[in-house]
mmCIF file of C-alpha atoms in Angstrom:
data_model
loop_
_atom_site.group_PDB
_atom_site.id
_atom_site.type_symbol
_atom_site.label_atom_id
_atom_site.label_comp_id
_atom_site.label_asym_id
_atom_site.label_seq_id
_atom_site.Cartn_x
_atom_site.Cartn_y
_atom_site.Cartn_z
ATOM 1 C CA SER A 146 53.047 -110.537 0.268
ATOM 2 C CA LEU A 147 50.176 -108.833 2.045
ATOM 3 C CA PRO A 148 47.981 -111.968 2.153
ATOM 4 C CA LEU A 149 50.787 -113.946 3.797
ATOM 5 C CA LEU A 150 51.481 -111.124 6.226
ATOM 6 C CA ASN A 151 47.763 -111.115 7.047
ATOM 7 C CA LEU A 152 47.900 -114.859 7.798
ATOM 8 C CA LYS A 153 50.872 -114.262 10.072
ATOM 9 C CA ALA A 154 49.015 -111.466 11.871
ATOM 10 C CA GLY A 155 45.980 -113.718 12.268
ATOM 11 C CA ALA A 156 48.151 -116.451 13.779
ATOM 12 C CA HIS A 157 49.639 -113.961 16.256
ATOM 13 C CA HIS A 158 46.170 -112.718 17.144
ATOM 14 C CA ALA A 159 44.878 -116.266 17.631
ATOM 15 C CA GLY A 160 47.702 -116.769 20.133
ATOM 16 C CA TRP A 161 46.889 -113.492 21.912
ATOM 17 C CA GLN A 162 50.155 -111.973 20.676
ATOM 18 C CA ASN A 163 48.392 -108.737 19.852
ATOM 19 C CA ARG A 164 51.417 -106.435 19.710
ATOM 20 C CA GLU A 165 52.924 -108.608 16.956
ATOM 21 C CA ALA A 166 49.556 -108.887 15.213
ATOM 22 C CA ALA A 167 49.047 -105.115 15.392
ATOM 23 C CA ALA A 168 52.487 -104.459 13.896
ATOM 24 C CA ALA A 169 51.753 -106.766 10.958
ATOM 25 C CA TRP A 170 48.264 -105.360 10.366
ATOM 26 C CA GLU A 171 49.596 -101.812 10.609
ATOM 27 C CA ARG A 172 52.176 -102.617 7.940
ATOM 28 C CA ILE A 173 49.430 -103.986 5.674
ATOM 29 C CA ALA A 174 47.175 -100.980 6.287
ATOM 30 C CA ARG A 175 49.967 -98.517 5.567
ATOM 31 C CA GLU A 176 50.549 -100.280 2.253
ATOM 32 C CA ASP A 177 46.878 -100.856 1.325
ATOM 33 C CA LEU A 178 44.073 -99.197 3.299
ATOM 34 C CA THR A 179 41.513 -101.232 1.367
ATOM 35 C CA PHE A 180 42.958 -104.646 2.230
ATOM 36 C CA PRO A 181 39.886 -106.624 3.388
ATOM 37 C CA GLY A 182 39.329 -106.482 7.139
ATOM 38 C CA VAL A 183 42.714 -105.023 8.000
ATOM 39 C CA MET A 184 41.457 -101.851 9.693
ATOM 40 C CA GLY A 185 39.038 -103.727 11.929
ATOM 41 C CA MET A 186 41.644 -106.264 12.944
ATOM 42 C CA LEU A 187 44.185 -103.522 13.557
ATOM 43 C CA ALA A 188 41.758 -101.863 15.955
ATOM 44 C CA THR A 189 41.028 -105.176 17.652
ATOM 45 C CA ALA A 190 44.697 -105.996 18.195
ATOM 46 C CA TRP A 191 45.547 -102.536 19.567
ATOM 47 C CA THR A 192 42.565 -102.319 21.886
ATOM 48 C CA GLN A 193 43.170 -105.777 23.339
ATOM 49 C CA LEU A 194 46.616 -104.812 24.596
ATOM 50 C CA PRO A 195 46.735 -104.743 28.411
ATOM 51 C CA GLU A 196 48.476 -101.344 28.440
ATOM 52 C CA LEU A 197 45.606 -99.658 26.528
ATOM 53 C CA HIS A 198 44.720 -97.550 29.579
ATOM 54 C CA ASP A 199 48.293 -96.568 30.494
ATOM 55 C CA ALA A 200 48.951 -92.823 30.390
ATOM 56 C CA ASP A 201 51.760 -93.099 27.819
ATOM 57 C CA PHE A 202 50.102 -95.702 25.586
ATOM 58 C CA LEU A 203 49.071 -93.299 22.828
ATOM 59 C CA LYS A 204 52.189 -91.092 22.854
ATOM 60 C CA PRO A 205 53.911 -92.770 19.873
ATOM 61 C CA MET A 206 50.762 -92.486 17.730
ATOM 62 C CA LEU A 207 50.094 -88.911 18.827
ATOM 63 C CA ALA A 208 53.680 -88.042 17.825
ATOM 64 C CA LYS A 209 53.046 -89.527 14.377
ATOM 65 C CA ILE A 210 49.866 -87.449 14.059
ATOM 66 C CA ALA A 211 51.739 -84.303 15.143
ATOM 67 C CA ALA A 212 54.276 -84.969 12.380
ATOM 68 C CA ASP A 213 51.562 -85.788 9.839
ATOM 69 C CA PRO A 214 47.975 -84.805 10.734
ATOM 70 C CA ASN A 215 46.768 -86.848 7.740
ATOM 71 C CA ASP A 216 48.220 -90.124 9.066
ATOM 72 C CA VAL A 217 45.085 -92.246 8.676
ATOM 73 C CA ILE A 218 46.436 -95.279 10.506
ATOM 74 C CA SER A 219 47.620 -93.370 13.584
ATOM 75 C CA ARG A 220 44.361 -91.375 13.741
ATOM 76 C CA TYR A 221 42.460 -94.649 13.485
ATOM 77 C CA ILE A 222 44.408 -96.315 16.285
ATOM 78 C CA VAL A 223 44.112 -93.260 18.548
ATOM 79 C CA GLY A 224 40.387 -92.869 17.818
ATOM 80 C CA THR A 225 39.550 -96.491 18.522
ATOM 81 C CA SER A 226 41.699 -96.442 21.642
ATOM 82 C CA HIS A 227 39.787 -93.400 22.868
ATOM 83 C CA TYR A 228 36.570 -95.370 22.493
ATOM 84 C CA TYR A 229 37.791 -98.120 24.825
ATOM 85 C CA ARG A 230 39.096 -95.502 27.232
ATOM 86 C CA GLY A 231 35.641 -93.902 27.367
ATOM 87 C CA ASP A 232 36.782 -90.624 25.785
ATOM 88 C CA TYR A 233 33.959 -90.220 23.277
ATOM 89 C CA GLU A 234 34.887 -86.678 22.286
ATOM 90 C CA GLY A 235 38.352 -88.000 21.399
ATOM 91 C CA VAL A 236 36.744 -90.694 19.248
ATOM 92 C CA ILE A 237 34.840 -88.083 17.278
ATOM 93 C CA ARG A 238 37.881 -85.776 16.993
ATOM 94 C CA TYR A 239 40.116 -88.504 15.545
ATOM 95 C CA LEU A 240 37.703 -90.778 13.673
ATOM 96 C CA ASP A 241 34.974 -88.555 12.295
ATOM 97 C CA PRO A 242 37.285 -87.010 9.652
ATOM 98 C CA LEU A 243 38.188 -90.534 8.506
ATOM 99 C CA ARG A 244 34.619 -91.200 7.369
ATOM 100 C CA ALA A 245 35.482 -89.317 4.159
ATOM 101 C CA VAL A 246 38.895 -91.004 3.769
ATOM 102 C CA VAL A 247 37.927 -94.646 4.390
ATOM 103 C CA PRO A 248 34.148 -94.549 3.893
ATOM 104 C CA ARG A 249 33.796 -98.328 3.612
ATOM 105 C CA GLU A 250 35.549 -99.041 6.922
ATOM 106 C CA PRO A 251 32.779 -100.192 9.290
ATOM 107 C CA ARG A 252 34.678 -99.440 12.502
ATOM 108 C CA VAL A 253 34.930 -95.731 11.712
ATOM 109 C CA HIS A 254 31.138 -95.539 11.442
ATOM 110 C CA LEU A 255 30.511 -97.854 14.406
ATOM 111 C CA TYR A 256 32.819 -96.075 16.834
ATOM 112 C CA THR A 257 31.678 -92.593 15.847
ATOM 113 C CA ALA A 258 28.035 -93.715 16.075
ATOM 114 C CA MET A 259 28.518 -95.135 19.555
ATOM 115 C CA ALA A 260 30.548 -92.117 20.683
ATOM 116 C CA HIS A 261 27.744 -89.796 19.611
ATOM 117 C CA PHE A 262 25.217 -92.106 21.288
ATOM 118 C CA HIS A 263 27.100 -92.060 24.602
ATOM 119 C CA LEU A 264 27.321 -88.268 24.413
ATOM 120 C CA GLY A 265 23.553 -88.062 23.965
ATOM 121 C CA HIS A 266 23.635 -87.140 20.268
ATOM 122 C CA LYS A 267 21.048 -89.799 19.367
ATOM 123 C CA LYS A 268 20.103 -88.459 15.910
ATOM 124 C CA ILE A 269 23.734 -88.196 14.756
ATOM 125 C CA ALA A 270 24.429 -91.648 16.228
ATOM 126 C CA GLU A 271 21.590 -93.163 14.219
ATOM 127 C CA GLU A 272 22.797 -91.409 11.051
ATOM 128 C CA ARG A 273 26.356 -92.679 11.529
ATOM 129 C CA LEU A 274 25.131 -96.225 12.067
ATOM 130 C CA ALA A 275 22.694 -96.064 9.142
ATOM 131 C CA SER A 276 25.506 -94.881 6.858
ATOM 132 C CA LEU A 277 26.864 -98.446 6.952
ATOM 133 C CA GLU A 278 23.764 -99.875 5.318
ATOM 134 C CA LYS A 279 24.575 -98.352 1.931
ATOM 135 C CA PHE A 280 27.889 -100.229 1.837
ATOM 136 C CA GLY A 281 26.362 -103.693 2.300
ATOM 137 C CA HIS A 282 28.616 -104.346 5.300
ATOM 138 C CA SER A 283 28.731 -107.719 7.052
ATOM 139 C CA ASP A 284 30.123 -106.597 10.401
ATOM 140 C CA PRO A 285 28.377 -108.330 13.319
ATOM 141 C CA ASP A 286 29.197 -105.389 15.589
ATOM 142 C CA TYR A 287 26.700 -103.296 13.608
ATOM 143 C CA TYR A 288 23.938 -105.381 15.204
ATOM 144 C CA TYR A 289 25.479 -105.054 18.650
ATOM 145 C CA CYS A 290 25.642 -101.257 18.320
ATOM 146 C CA ARG A 291 22.117 -101.054 16.957
ATOM 147 C CA SER A 292 20.954 -103.239 19.840
ATOM 148 C CA VAL A 293 22.466 -100.838 22.371
ATOM 149 C CA MET A 294 20.870 -97.860 20.654
ATOM 150 C CA ARG A 295 17.442 -99.524 20.452
ATOM 151 C CA ARG A 296 17.366 -101.000 23.960
ATOM 152 C CA GLN A 297 15.218 -98.222 25.450
ATOM 153 C CA THR A 298 12.936 -97.643 22.455
ATOM 154 C CA ASP A 299 12.505 -101.093 20.864
ATOM 155 C CA PHE A 300 13.453 -103.828 23.307
ATOM 156 C CA GLU A 301 12.230 -106.707 21.100
ATOM 157 C CA GLY A 302 14.195 -105.325 18.145
ATOM 158 C CA SER A 303 17.190 -104.904 20.424
ATOM 159 C CA LEU A 304 17.021 -108.594 21.374
ATOM 160 C CA ARG A 305 16.755 -109.630 17.718
ATOM 161 C CA ASP A 306 19.839 -107.547 16.979
ATOM 162 C CA LEU A 307 21.751 -109.301 19.788
ATOM 163 C CA GLU A 308 20.694 -112.685 18.429
ATOM 164 C CA THR A 309 21.935 -111.656 14.980
ATOM 165 C CA PHE A 310 25.200 -110.442 16.467
ATOM 166 C CA VAL A 311 25.731 -113.771 18.248
ATOM 167 C CA ARG A 312 24.850 -115.823 15.158
ATOM 168 C CA LEU A 313 27.251 -113.846 12.956
ATOM 169 C CA SER A 314 30.034 -113.843 15.581
ATOM 170 C CA GLU A 315 30.067 -117.485 16.631
ATOM 171 C CA HIS A 316 32.917 -118.625 14.386
ATOM 172 C CA ARG A 317 35.036 -115.494 14.383
ATOM 173 C CA GLN A 318 38.501 -115.555 15.866
ATOM 174 C CA ASN A 319 38.662 -114.896 19.635
ATOM 175 C CA SER A 320 34.928 -114.170 19.811
ATOM 176 C CA ALA A 321 33.871 -116.848 22.316
ATOM 177 C CA ALA A 322 34.042 -114.506 25.333
ATOM 178 C CA LYS A 323 32.118 -111.798 23.508
ATOM 179 C CA VAL A 324 29.423 -114.256 22.380
ATOM 180 C CA PHE A 325 29.160 -115.670 25.919
ATOM 181 C CA LYS A 326 28.733 -112.141 27.325
ATOM 182 C CA MET A 327 25.875 -111.425 24.914
#
């Protein structure tokens, strides 16, 4: 069952076995894109792999996209990987079209917002981030992203957003290092 497979993936992720976790979460996502939290965890598992920056890392996913340009999961993995590789134009190319396909997936909005922000498209970045508000999301990373965007214009608000991020992240799996950094 998908819930049991999700538990297995979570156990792998807790043990830093991210390749195994990613495979399980990918299987869930390919069966049910709306399974709670699966897209975010899939991105987390893939982007925590040590070979993320290797030249050939994305080749298997890019081959899947070449065979099927509408492969949501492969586009999602490639787009999020581009974010952590610092290729913000790649993020927009692969993830922006997914906003219409999986509109309630916070990571699609977060990564495209931050990509636009890093490229200097501040207005679009703010719009992408604000689009999450209508979905009543509960993703702590929203506050982190908003903090980054507000740092130069509203430093006090930026600090409040970081505090909110930390408070909401404290008991999430594998978040101790991220919380410490903040």
